[in-house]
Coordinates of C-alpha atoms in Angstrom, one line a residue:
M1 CA 103.1 69.1 99.4
S2 CA 101.6 72.2 97.7
P3 CA 98.2 73.4 98.3
D4 CA 97.6 73.6 94.7
L5 CA 98.2 69.8 94.5
L6 CA 95.1 69.4 96.6
P7 CA 91.6 69.1 95.2
P8 CA 89.0 72.1 96.2
V9 CA 87.2 71.6 99.3
A10 CA 83.4 73.2 99.7
P11 CA 83.7 75.7 102.7
S12 CA 80.7 73.7 104.4
V13 CA 83.0 70.5 104.5
T14 CA 86.1 72.6 106.0
A15 CA 83.6 74.2 108.6
D16 CA 81.9 70.8 109.6
L17 CA 85.6 69.0 110.2
V18 CA 86.9 72.1 112.1
E19 CA 83.8 72.5 114.5
A20 CA 83.8 68.7 115.1
L21 CA 87.1 69.1 116.6
S22 CA 87.7 69.3 120.5
P23 CA 89.0 72.5 121.7
R24 CA 92.2 71.0 122.3
L25 CA 92.7 69.8 119.0
R26 CA 91.7 73.1 117.6
G27 CA 94.5 74.7 119.2
R28 CA 96.7 72.3 117.6
L29 CA 95.1 72.5 114.1
D30 CA 97.6 75.4 112.5
A31 CA 100.5 73.4 113.5
G32 CA 98.8 70.3 112.2
I33 CA 98.3 72.0 108.6
A34 CA 102.2 73.1 108.7
K35 CA 103.0 69.5 109.3
L36 CA 100.8 68.2 106.8
A37 CA 102.1 70.5 104.0
A38 CA 105.6 68.7 104.5
R39 CA 104.1 65.1 103.9
P40 CA 104.3 63.5 100.1
L41 CA 101.2 63.5 98.2
V42 CA 100.2 61.1 95.2
R43 CA 97.2 61.7 92.9
D44 CA 95.5 58.8 91.3
G45 CA 92.6 59.7 89.3
D46 CA 90.0 61.4 91.8
T47 CA 91.6 60.5 94.8
V48 CA 94.5 62.3 96.4
R49 CA 96.4 60.4 98.9
I50 CA 98.7 62.0 101.8
A51 CA 101.2 60.2 103.8
V52 CA 100.6 61.3 107.1
D53 CA 103.1 58.7 108.6
D54 CA 105.0 55.5 107.6
D55 CA 102.0 53.8 108.3
T56 CA 99.0 56.0 108.1
D57 CA 97.3 57.4 104.8
L58 CA 94.9 60.3 104.4
E59 CA 92.9 60.3 101.3
L60 CA 90.6 63.0 99.6
H61 CA 88.0 61.8 97.1
A62 CA 86.9 64.3 94.7
P63 CA 84.4 63.0 92.1
G64 CA 84.4 66.1 89.5
G65 CA 87.2 67.6 91.1
V66 CA 86.0 68.9 94.2
V67 CA 85.5 67.4 97.8
T68 CA 81.9 68.0 98.4
S69 CA 81.3 66.2 101.8
A70 CA 82.9 65.2 104.8
D71 CA 83.2 61.7 104.1
A72 CA 85.2 62.0 101.3
I73 CA 88.0 63.0 103.5
R74 CA 89.3 59.7 105.2
C75 CA 92.2 59.1 107.7
G76 CA 93.6 55.7 108.7
C77 CA 94.8 57.0 112.1
L78 CA 93.3 55.7 115.3
L79 CA 91.5 58.9 116.3
A80 CA 89.7 59.1 113.0
P81 CA 87.0 60.2 111.9
G82 CA 87.6 62.9 114.9
C83 CA 91.3 63.3 114.1
L84 CA 93.2 66.4 113.4
H85 CA 94.3 65.1 110.3
R86 CA 91.0 65.5 108.2
A87 CA 90.5 68.9 109.3
A88 CA 94.1 70.1 108.4
A89 CA 93.7 68.4 104.9
A90 CA 90.7 70.5 104.4
S91 CA 92.0 73.7 105.9
A92 CA 95.0 73.5 103.5
A93 CA 93.4 72.7 100.2
P94 CA 92.0 75.6 98.0
V95 CA 88.2 76.8 98.9
A96 CA 85.6 75.4 96.5
Q97 CA 82.5 77.1 95.6
D98 CA 79.4 75.7 97.5
A99 CA 76.9 73.9 95.2
P100 CA 73.7 75.6 95.8
T101 CA 70.4 73.7 96.3
A102 CA 68.1 75.2 93.6
A103 CA 68.2 76.9 90.2
T104 CA 66.7 80.4 89.2
P105 CA 65.5 80.1 85.6
A106 CA 66.7 82.6 83.0
P107 CA 63.8 85.1 81.8
A108 CA 62.1 84.2 78.8
G109 CA 64.1 84.5 75.5
Q110 CA 67.4 84.6 77.4
E111 CA 70.2 81.7 78.1
S112 CA 71.3 81.6 81.6
E113 CA 74.8 80.9 82.5
P114 CA 76.9 81.1 85.6
A115 CA 77.5 84.6 86.7
R116 CA 81.1 85.6 85.8
E117 CA 80.6 89.2 87.6
G118 CA 79.1 90.2 90.9
G119 CA 82.4 91.4 92.5
P120 CA 81.4 94.0 95.3
G121 CA 80.5 97.3 93.8
R122 CA 81.3 96.2 90.1
G123 CA 79.1 96.9 87.2
R124 CA 82.1 96.6 84.8
S125 CA 84.0 93.8 83.1
P126 CA 85.9 91.1 84.6
R127 CA 89.1 91.7 86.1
P128 CA 91.4 88.8 85.1
G129 CA 94.5 90.6 86.8
S130 CA 93.6 89.4 90.2
S131 CA 95.9 87.3 92.0
A132 CA 95.6 85.4 95.4
G133 CA 94.9 87.9 98.0
T134 CA 94.9 90.4 95.1
T135 CA 93.0 92.7 92.8
A136 CA 90.4 93.4 94.9
P137 CA 89.6 89.8 94.9
D138 CA 87.0 89.4 92.2
A139 CA 84.1 87.2 91.9
S140 CA 84.3 87.5 88.1
F141 CA 85.4 84.3 87.5
A142 CA 83.4 81.9 90.0
P143 CA 83.1 78.6 88.9
D144 CA 80.1 77.2 87.2
A145 CA 77.4 76.5 90.0
P146 CA 73.4 76.4 89.5
A147 CA 72.0 79.5 91.2
V148 CA 70.2 79.7 94.8
S149 CA 67.2 81.9 95.3
E150 CA 65.1 82.8 98.3
A151 CA 62.2 85.0 97.2
P152 CA 61.1 87.0 100.2
A153 CA 57.4 88.2 100.3
A154 CA 58.4 91.7 100.1
D155 CA 61.4 93.2 98.1
L156 CA 63.3 93.3 101.8
P157 CA 65.9 91.0 103.1
S158 CA 64.1 87.8 104.2
P159 CA 64.7 86.7 108.0
A160 CA 67.3 84.0 106.6
Q161 CA 69.4 86.8 104.7
L162 CA 69.3 89.0 107.6
A163 CA 70.7 86.4 109.9
A164 CA 73.2 85.4 107.1
A165 CA 74.3 88.8 106.7
H166 CA 75.0 89.4 110.6
A167 CA 77.2 86.1 110.4
V168 CA 79.0 87.2 107.8
F169 CA 79.5 90.6 109.3
D170 CA 80.5 88.9 112.5
A171 CA 82.8 86.2 111.1
A172 CA 84.8 89.0 108.9
S173 CA 85.0 91.3 112.0
D174 CA 86.8 88.5 113.8
V175 CA 89.4 88.0 111.1
L176 CA 90.0 92.1 110.9
D177 CA 90.2 91.9 114.7
A178 CA 93.1 89.3 114.5
G179 CA 94.6 90.2 110.9
T180 CA 96.2 87.6 109.0
D181 CA 98.8 87.1 111.7
G182 CA 96.1 85.7 113.9
S183 CA 93.6 84.5 111.5
G184 CA 94.5 80.6 111.8
A185 CA 92.2 77.9 110.5
V186 CA 89.4 78.2 113.2
L187 CA 88.7 81.5 112.4
Q188 CA 89.1 80.9 108.4
A189 CA 86.5 78.0 109.0
A190 CA 84.2 80.4 110.9
L191 CA 84.2 82.8 107.9
L192 CA 83.8 79.7 105.3
R193 CA 80.7 78.4 107.4
A194 CA 79.2 82.2 107.3
A195 CA 79.6 82.1 103.5
H196 CA 78.0 78.8 103.3
T197 CA 75.0 79.9 105.2
A198 CA 74.8 83.3 103.1
R199 CA 74.8 81.2 99.8
L200 CA 71.9 78.9 101.2
A201 CA 70.1 82.2 102.1
G202 CA 70.4 83.7 98.2
L203 CA 73.3 85.8 99.3
P204 CA 76.1 84.8 96.4
R205 CA 77.9 88.3 96.7
A206 CA 78.6 88.0 100.5
A207 CA 79.6 84.1 99.9
A208 CA 82.0 84.7 97.0
A209 CA 83.2 87.9 99.0
A210 CA 83.7 85.8 102.2
V211 CA 85.7 82.9 100.5
S212 CA 87.9 85.5 98.6
V213 CA 89.0 86.7 102.1
V214 CA 89.5 83.2 103.3
T215 CA 91.9 82.7 100.1
G216 CA 93.7 85.9 100.8
V217 CA 94.3 85.2 104.2
R218 CA 95.8 82.1 103.3
A219 CA 98.0 83.2 100.9
A220 CA 99.4 85.9 103.3
R221 CA 100.0 83.2 105.9
C222 CA 101.7 80.7 103.8
A223 CA 104.0 83.6 101.9
D224 CA 102.4 83.1 98.3
P225 CA 104.4 85.4 96.1
A226 CA 101.4 86.5 94.6
Y227 CA 100.0 87.8 97.6
R228 CA 99.1 91.5 98.0
L229 CA 98.1 93.4 101.3
P230 CA 96.3 96.1 99.4
E231 CA 94.0 93.8 97.4
L232 CA 93.4 91.4 100.8
A233 CA 92.3 94.9 102.5
D234 CA 89.9 95.4 99.5
A235 CA 88.4 92.2 99.9
L236 CA 87.9 92.7 103.6
R237 CA 86.3 95.9 102.9
D238 CA 84.1 94.5 100.2
V239 CA 82.7 91.6 102.3
L240 CA 82.0 94.3 105.5
A241 CA 80.5 96.5 103.5
V242 CA 78.0 94.1 101.8
A243 CA 77.1 92.6 105.0
H244 CA 76.7 95.7 106.8
R245 CA 74.5 97.5 104.2
L246 CA 72.1 94.6 103.6
P247 CA 70.0 94.8 106.3
S248 CA 68.9 98.1 105.5
A249 CA 68.5 97.9 101.7
S250 CA 65.5 97.5 99.9
G251 CA 64.6 97.5 95.9
P252 CA 67.4 97.8 93.2
A253 CA 69.9 98.2 96.0
L254 CA 69.1 95.3 97.9
A255 CA 69.0 93.1 94.5
E256 CA 72.7 94.3 94.0
L257 CA 73.9 93.4 97.3
R258 CA 72.2 90.0 97.0
G259 CA 74.3 89.3 93.9
T260 CA 73.7 86.6 91.2
V261 CA 75.0 83.3 90.2
R262 CA 73.6 83.4 87.0
Q263 CA 73.6 85.8 84.7
P264 CA 71.3 86.2 81.4
Y265 CA 73.0 85.9 78.1
T266 CA 70.8 87.6 75.1
P267 CA 70.9 86.8 71.6
D268 CA 73.1 89.2 70.0
G269 CA 72.7 87.6 66.2
S270 CA 76.2 87.7 64.0
L271 CA 79.5 89.1 65.2
R272 CA 82.5 89.8 63.4
L273 CA 85.0 90.2 65.9
Y274 CA 89.1 91.0 65.8
G275 CA 91.3 90.0 68.4
V276 CA 92.9 92.5 70.6
F277 CA 95.0 90.8 73.4
S278 CA 95.0 87.8 75.8
E279 CA 95.8 88.0 79.7
P280 CA 96.3 85.1 82.3
V281 CA 93.7 85.1 85.0
L282 CA 95.0 84.2 88.6
T283 CA 92.0 85.0 91.0
A284 CA 91.8 85.5 94.5
T285 CA 89.5 82.5 94.8
G286 CA 91.7 80.0 93.4
H287 CA 91.1 80.1 89.8
A288 CA 93.3 80.4 86.6
G289 CA 92.9 80.6 83.0
A290 CA 93.1 83.1 80.4
V291 CA 90.7 85.7 78.9
T292 CA 90.9 87.0 75.3
W293 CA 89.6 90.5 74.6
T294 CA 88.1 90.9 70.9
A295 CA 86.2 93.9 69.4
D296 CA 83.8 94.4 66.8
A297 CA 83.7 96.9 64.0
A298 CA 82.1 99.4 66.2
G299 CA 84.8 99.1 69.0
R300 CA 82.6 97.3 71.6
L301 CA 84.7 94.9 73.6
Y302 CA 83.7 91.2 74.1
T303 CA 85.5 88.6 75.9
V304 CA 86.0 85.0 75.5
S305 CA 87.4 83.2 78.9
D306 CA 88.7 79.9 80.1
V307 CA 88.7 79.9 83.9
A308 CA 88.4 77.0 86.3
P309 CA 89.9 75.9 89.7
G310 CA 93.9 76.1 89.5
G311 CA 97.0 77.8 89.9
P312 CA 99.6 79.7 88.3
G313 CA 100.2 76.4 85.9
R314 CA 96.8 76.7 84.6
A315 CA 97.0 80.3 83.8
T316 CA 100.0 79.9 81.5
G317 CA 98.6 76.8 79.7
A318 CA 95.2 78.1 79.5
A319 CA 96.6 80.3 76.2
D320 CA 97.2 77.4 74.3
R321 CA 93.8 75.7 75.1
T322 CA 91.4 75.7 72.2
V323 CA 88.6 78.6 72.3
R324 CA 85.4 77.1 73.6
I325 CA 83.1 78.7 71.2
G326 CA 81.4 76.8 68.1
D327 CA 83.7 74.7 66.2
T328 CA 86.8 77.1 65.7
A329 CA 90.3 75.5 66.4
L330 CA 91.8 78.7 67.5
T331 CA 93.6 78.8 71.0
H332 CA 93.3 81.9 73.0
R333 CA 97.0 82.9 72.2
E334 CA 96.0 82.8 68.2
L335 CA 92.6 84.6 68.6
A336 CA 94.5 87.6 70.2
R337 CA 96.1 88.0 67.0
A338 CA 93.4 86.7 64.5
G339 CA 89.5 87.1 64.4
L340 CA 86.1 85.1 64.8
A341 CA 83.1 85.1 62.6
V342 CA 80.1 84.2 65.4
S343 CA 76.5 83.4 64.3
G344 CA 73.8 82.9 66.9
A345 CA 76.0 84.7 69.5
T346 CA 74.9 85.2 73.0
V347 CA 76.3 87.9 74.8
S348 CA 76.1 88.8 79.0
P349 CA 75.9 92.3 80.1
A350 CA 79.5 92.3 80.5
G351 CA 80.4 91.4 77.2
R352 CA 81.2 87.7 77.7
L353 CA 80.5 85.5 74.7
G354 CA 78.2 82.3 75.6
A355 CA 79.1 79.0 74.5
G356 CA 75.6 77.5 73.9
A357 CA 74.7 74.9 71.6
R358 CA 73.7 76.9 69.1
V359 CA 76.5 79.2 68.9
R360 CA 78.5 78.6 65.5
A361 CA 82.1 80.3 65.1
V362 CA 85.0 80.0 62.6
R363 CA 88.1 81.5 62.2
A364 CA 88.5 85.1 60.5
S365 CA 91.2 87.5 59.6
G366 CA 92.1 89.9 62.4
A367 CA 93.5 93.5 62.2
D368 CA 96.4 95.3 63.6
W369 CA 96.4 98.0 66.3
S370 CA 97.0 100.7 63.9
A371 CA 94.2 99.6 61.4
E372 CA 90.7 99.8 61.4
P373 CA 88.4 98.7 63.2
L374 CA 91.0 98.7 66.4
D375 CA 92.4 101.8 66.1
R376 CA 89.4 103.8 66.9
L377 CA 90.0 102.1 70.5
W378 CA 93.2 104.3 70.8
R379 CA 91.6 107.5 69.1
V380 CA 89.3 108.0 72.4
P381 CA 90.6 110.8 74.4
V382 CA 92.5 109.3 77.4
A383 CA 90.7 111.4 80.0
E384 CA 87.3 110.1 78.5
Q385 CA 88.6 106.8 78.8
V386 CA 89.4 107.1 82.6
A387 CA 86.3 108.9 83.4
G388 CA 84.3 106.0 82.0
A389 CA 86.4 103.3 84.1
L390 CA 86.1 105.4 87.5
A391 CA 82.3 105.9 86.5
G392 CA 81.8 102.0 86.7
G393 CA 82.7 101.2 83.0
R394 CA 85.5 99.0 81.8
D395 CA 88.8 99.8 83.4
L396 CA 90.8 99.0 80.2
L397 CA 93.0 101.7 78.8
F398 CA 94.1 101.9 74.9
L399 CA 97.1 104.7 75.4
T400 CA 99.9 105.8 73.1
V401 CA 102.9 106.2 75.3
T402 CA 106.6 107.1 75.0
L403 CA 108.7 104.9 77.4
A404 CA 111.1 106.9 79.7
G405 CA 112.7 104.1 81.7
P406 CA 112.6 102.3 85.0
V407 CA 112.0 104.0 88.4
R408 CA 112.3 102.9 91.8
E409 CA 109.6 103.6 94.3
A410 CA 108.7 102.3 97.7
T411 CA 106.4 99.7 96.5
G412 CA 108.8 98.4 93.6
D413 CA 110.1 99.3 90.4
C414 CA 108.0 100.5 87.7
L415 CA 108.4 101.7 83.9
L416 CA 107.9 105.6 83.6
A417 CA 106.3 106.9 80.5
D418 CA 105.1 109.9 78.8
C419 CA 101.2 109.6 78.1
E420 CA 100.0 113.4 76.6
G421 CA 102.3 115.1 78.8
R422 CA 101.4 113.0 81.9
A423 CA 104.0 111.0 84.0
L424 CA 102.4 107.3 83.7
R425 CA 103.6 104.6 86.1
L426 CA 103.3 101.3 84.4
V427 CA 103.3 98.4 86.7
A428 CA 103.3 94.5 86.1
A429 CA 99.9 93.1 86.2
H430 CA 101.1 90.0 88.1
D431 CA 103.9 89.6 90.8
H432 CA 103.8 85.8 90.5
P433 CA 107.4 84.2 89.3
A434 CA 105.6 81.9 87.1
L435 CA 104.3 84.6 84.8
P436 CA 106.6 86.9 82.9
C437 CA 104.8 90.2 83.6
R438 CA 107.6 91.6 85.6
D439 CA 110.4 90.2 83.4
N440 CA 108.9 91.8 80.5
L441 CA 108.5 95.1 82.0
R442 CA 112.0 95.3 82.9
L443 CA 113.1 94.5 79.4
L444 CA 110.7 97.1 78.2
A445 CA 112.4 99.7 80.3
A446 CA 115.6 98.9 78.0
A447 CA 113.7 100.5 75.1
R448 CA 113.8 104.1 76.2
G449 CA 112.3 106.8 73.7
S450 CA 110.2 104.2 72.0
R451 CA 106.4 105.3 71.2
L452 CA 104.3 102.4 71.8
R453 CA 100.8 101.5 71.7
I454 CA 99.6 99.8 74.9
V455 CA 96.7 98.1 76.9
A456 CA 96.7 98.7 80.4
R457 CA 94.1 98.5 83.4
L458 CA 93.6 101.7 85.4
T459 CA 94.8 101.8 89.0
P460 CA 93.0 104.5 91.1
G461 CA 95.3 106.5 93.0
P462 CA 96.7 110.1 93.4
L463 CA 99.2 109.7 90.5
P464 CA 98.5 108.3 87.0
R465 CA 99.0 104.6 87.6
A466 CA 98.3 101.5 85.6
L467 CA 98.6 97.9 85.0
L468 CA 100.3 97.2 81.9
L469 CA 98.8 94.2 79.8
A470 CA 99.9 94.3 76.2
A471 CA 102.3 96.5 74.0
E472 CA 103.2 96.8 70.5
H473 CA 106.5 95.0 69.9
P474 CA 109.5 97.1 70.8
S475 CA 111.3 96.6 67.7
R476 CA 108.5 95.2 65.2
S477 CA 105.8 97.4 64.2
D478 CA 103.8 94.6 62.9
A479 CA 103.7 92.6 66.0
R480 CA 102.4 92.9 69.6
V481 CA 103.1 91.1 73.0
D482 CA 100.9 89.9 75.4
L483 CA 102.7 90.8 78.6
G484 CA 101.4 88.1 80.7
L485 CA 101.7 85.3 78.4
D486 CA 104.7 86.0 76.0
R487 CA 108.1 86.6 77.0
L488 CA 110.2 89.1 75.8
R489 CA 114.1 88.3 75.0
H490 CA 117.1 90.8 74.8
A491 CA 117.0 90.0 70.9
D492 CA 113.5 91.4 70.9
L493 CA 114.9 94.9 72.1
P494 CA 115.9 97.8 69.5
T495 CA 119.7 97.4 68.5
G496 CA 122.3 98.6 71.2
T497 CA 119.7 98.8 74.2
A498 CA 120.8 97.8 77.8
V499 CA 118.4 97.5 80.7
P500 CA 119.2 100.6 82.8
A501 CA 119.3 100.8 86.5
P502 CA 116.1 102.2 88.0
A503 CA 116.0 105.6 88.9
V504 CA 114.5 107.2 92.0
A505 CA 111.2 108.4 91.4
P506 CA 110.7 112.2 92.8
V507 CA 108.4 112.4 95.8
A508 CA 105.3 113.9 94.4
D509 CA 103.3 116.6 96.2
E510 CA 100.2 115.0 97.2
A511 CA 97.6 114.9 100.1
P512 CA 98.9 113.0 102.8
L513 CA 95.9 110.2 102.4
H514 CA 98.7 107.5 102.9
L515 CA 98.4 108.2 106.7
L516 CA 95.1 106.7 107.0
R517 CA 95.7 104.2 104.1
R518 CA 98.8 102.8 105.9
R519 CA 96.6 102.4 109.1
V520 CA 94.0 100.6 107.3
H521 CA 96.3 98.2 105.6
Q522 CA 98.2 97.8 109.1
T523 CA 95.0 96.5 110.6
V524 CA 94.6 93.8 107.9
S525 CA 97.9 92.3 108.5
G526 CA 98.6 92.7 112.3
G527 CA 94.9 93.2 113.6
R528 CA 93.4 95.5 116.2
R529 CA 96.7 95.2 118.5
V530 CA 98.7 97.3 116.0
L531 CA 96.4 100.3 116.5
A532 CA 96.1 99.7 120.1
F533 CA 99.6 100.1 120.9
P534 CA 100.0 103.4 123.3
G535 CA 100.9 106.4 121.0
G536 CA 100.0 104.8 117.7
G537 CA 99.4 107.0 115.1
T538 CA 99.8 110.0 117.2
G539 CA 100.0 113.2 115.4
D540 CA 98.7 111.7 112.1
G541 CA 95.1 113.0 112.6
P542 CA 96.2 116.8 113.1
R543 CA 98.3 116.5 110.1
L544 CA 95.5 115.3 107.9
R545 CA 93.4 118.2 109.3
R546 CA 96.0 120.7 108.4
A547 CA 96.0 119.2 105.0
G548 CA 92.3 119.7 104.5
L549 CA 91.5 116.4 105.3
G550 CA 89.4 116.9 108.2
T551 CA 87.2 113.7 107.8
A552 CA 90.2 111.5 107.3
G553 CA 91.4 112.9 110.7
D554 CA 88.1 112.1 112.4
L555 CA 88.3 108.7 111.0
L556 CA 91.7 107.8 111.8
D557 CA 91.0 109.0 115.7
E558 CA 88.0 106.9 115.7
L559 CA 89.9 103.9 114.5
G560 CA 92.4 104.5 117.1
A561 CA 89.7 104.7 119.6
A562 CA 87.8 101.4 118.6
A563 CA 91.2 99.5 118.8
A564 CA 92.1 100.8 122.4
D565 CA 88.6 100.4 123.4
R566 CA 88.9 97.5 125.9
S567 CA 86.9 97.3 129.2
R568 CA 87.5 95.2 132.4
D569 CA 85.1 93.4 134.8
A570 CA 85.2 93.9 138.5
F571 CA 88.0 91.6 139.1
G572 CA 90.1 93.6 136.4
R573 CA 90.0 91.2 133.7
L574 CA 89.7 92.3 130.2
L575 CA 86.1 92.1 128.7
P576 CA 85.9 90.7 125.5
A577 CA 86.7 93.6 122.6
D578 CA 83.6 95.0 120.7
T579 CA 84.8 93.8 117.4
G580 CA 81.5 95.2 115.4
R581 CA 82.9 98.8 116.6
F582 CA 86.3 98.4 115.4
A583 CA 84.9 96.6 112.1
R584 CA 82.6 99.7 111.6
A585 CA 85.4 102.3 112.5
W586 CA 87.8 100.4 109.9
L587 CA 85.3 99.7 107.2
A588 CA 84.4 103.7 107.2
S589 CA 88.0 104.4 106.7
A590 CA 88.7 101.7 104.0
L591 CA 85.5 103.2 102.0
Y592 CA 86.5 106.9 102.6
T593 CA 90.4 106.1 101.4
G594 CA 88.9 104.6 98.3
E595 CA 86.6 107.1 97.4
V596 CA 89.3 109.8 97.9
E597 CA 91.7 107.8 95.8
R598 CA 89.3 107.5 92.9
A599 CA 88.5 111.4 93.1
L600 CA 92.2 112.3 92.9
C601 CA 92.8 109.7 90.4
A602 CA 90.2 111.8 88.3
A603 CA 92.3 114.9 89.3
A604 CA 95.6 113.4 88.1
W605 CA 94.2 112.3 84.5
G606 CA 92.2 115.6 84.3
T607 CA 89.2 114.0 83.6
G608 CA 87.1 117.4 84.9
R609 CA 85.6 115.1 87.9
E610 CA 85.3 117.3 90.6
V611 CA 87.3 115.9 93.6
T612 CA 85.3 116.2 96.5
T613 CA 85.3 114.0 99.7
P614 CA 82.7 111.9 100.7
A615 CA 80.2 112.4 103.7
F616 CA 79.9 109.7 106.0

């Protein structure tokens, strides 16, 4: 049984079933999940049936595709309804978004659609490149759900929101303390309960971030090939940061931390759009699909998306689904190379096109990347594009590069390219084997010396690096390739080329920020205990200070001290750990690392942004 075959289960349902177990059964829950995963599964309409044994079946009823109540999971064993099987099935299934209780009306003159953004700290376009446990787990593609709104008397957090924020922080702290290795179904259920409480209290941003963490932890524990430790670390940082800041926030800062489930779509008249490229979506919250990027005559970008709960199969199949705008019969794959004429258009602040009843759209001619109006996207100076992305704008880069061949780094192979004299490292946008990203990157490495226009997504770091999304065809000037959806063949390469073996990338002379980043990531994987070992990290603090990163050295020392801080009672027994102190120390280190990496990224790309270290 694959978890992808199970219907999504609402967080509150999983939490209820796990909390109803006896302490003895909770201790056996993770083993029960593993055992259930080996059992056969049959889907019959809205019902999924699992054969627990030869005489017992477990059924999940998902009207509308989502399990929304504990009664919808039924087991035929003698211990039901208090059996282990129901909780194990809910814990193994993908996490669905809660169905909130009330709706927030849109302002007059605006349409209101479910928010496609609201990931922590983002005022930018959606990031479809996220995968399970990854890019930065993004709430950009949360499923359609009515909004929830709790309006406090003053512009301050309400008592319910304060309680919910504390619950989220405590539950996420417990997950961090245990690490992915120790965060079994019981800790996951506690975080899902906190997410449900946050959504009911009117904190959709905290709720979505908490769900992303649970999904990432599950991906780590089941060895999902798309799992990436750095992006789960980003998800934990985001949920802890939101929950930590919210109690002391007010005004616009509080509104940002609360987040939204619905966002306004304002009328934008008639639009003439030209397809740029399409990319698959595979998010940390268990959603998949495709997004097509288009541009108008002025170079403004718009997106058309088809994202719903699903796995890699939906990500590859969505490209051939019809675009859901007006009466057009274009698929996403076709729109990426054609165009649209839209009347009565509605657009979100992030540039997402609405699909309201009054919107009309018909197919129109497209444009080459080298022709107007798309050519202007590549005429924007690279440093200006990077500066805009680091300032919170769109993180897409439109670059002209010369391919230099593959290089091998500690994190894997990448494609080295020259971009206006900079050594740019291009990496695959997705690692999942069902998507062709990595195979296409390997084949492009054979086109050494080719000068191509590409579309990439900025990856902040001390060296110029980006996720490769689309490129001109290596041997046909009139074609382009969506590298997450189209699959290159050897016949597509220039004549006489062969895929070279990766060279070893030269070691760059850079600030040793990796010493702190490594500890941040190790904690996510192994929990507090990996830092509490005697001698762990000895010498790293002084080395950071010698390199001029005094704050980093202090943060690393505090992280180690918080990990080792365990008191004993009068009988010599260990007292419960102070997970709050450890979580705050880790959060400060994670925030500092991210900010310094952005500053170093700005310097590497020559944006002119001053490289300063943040104060904490």
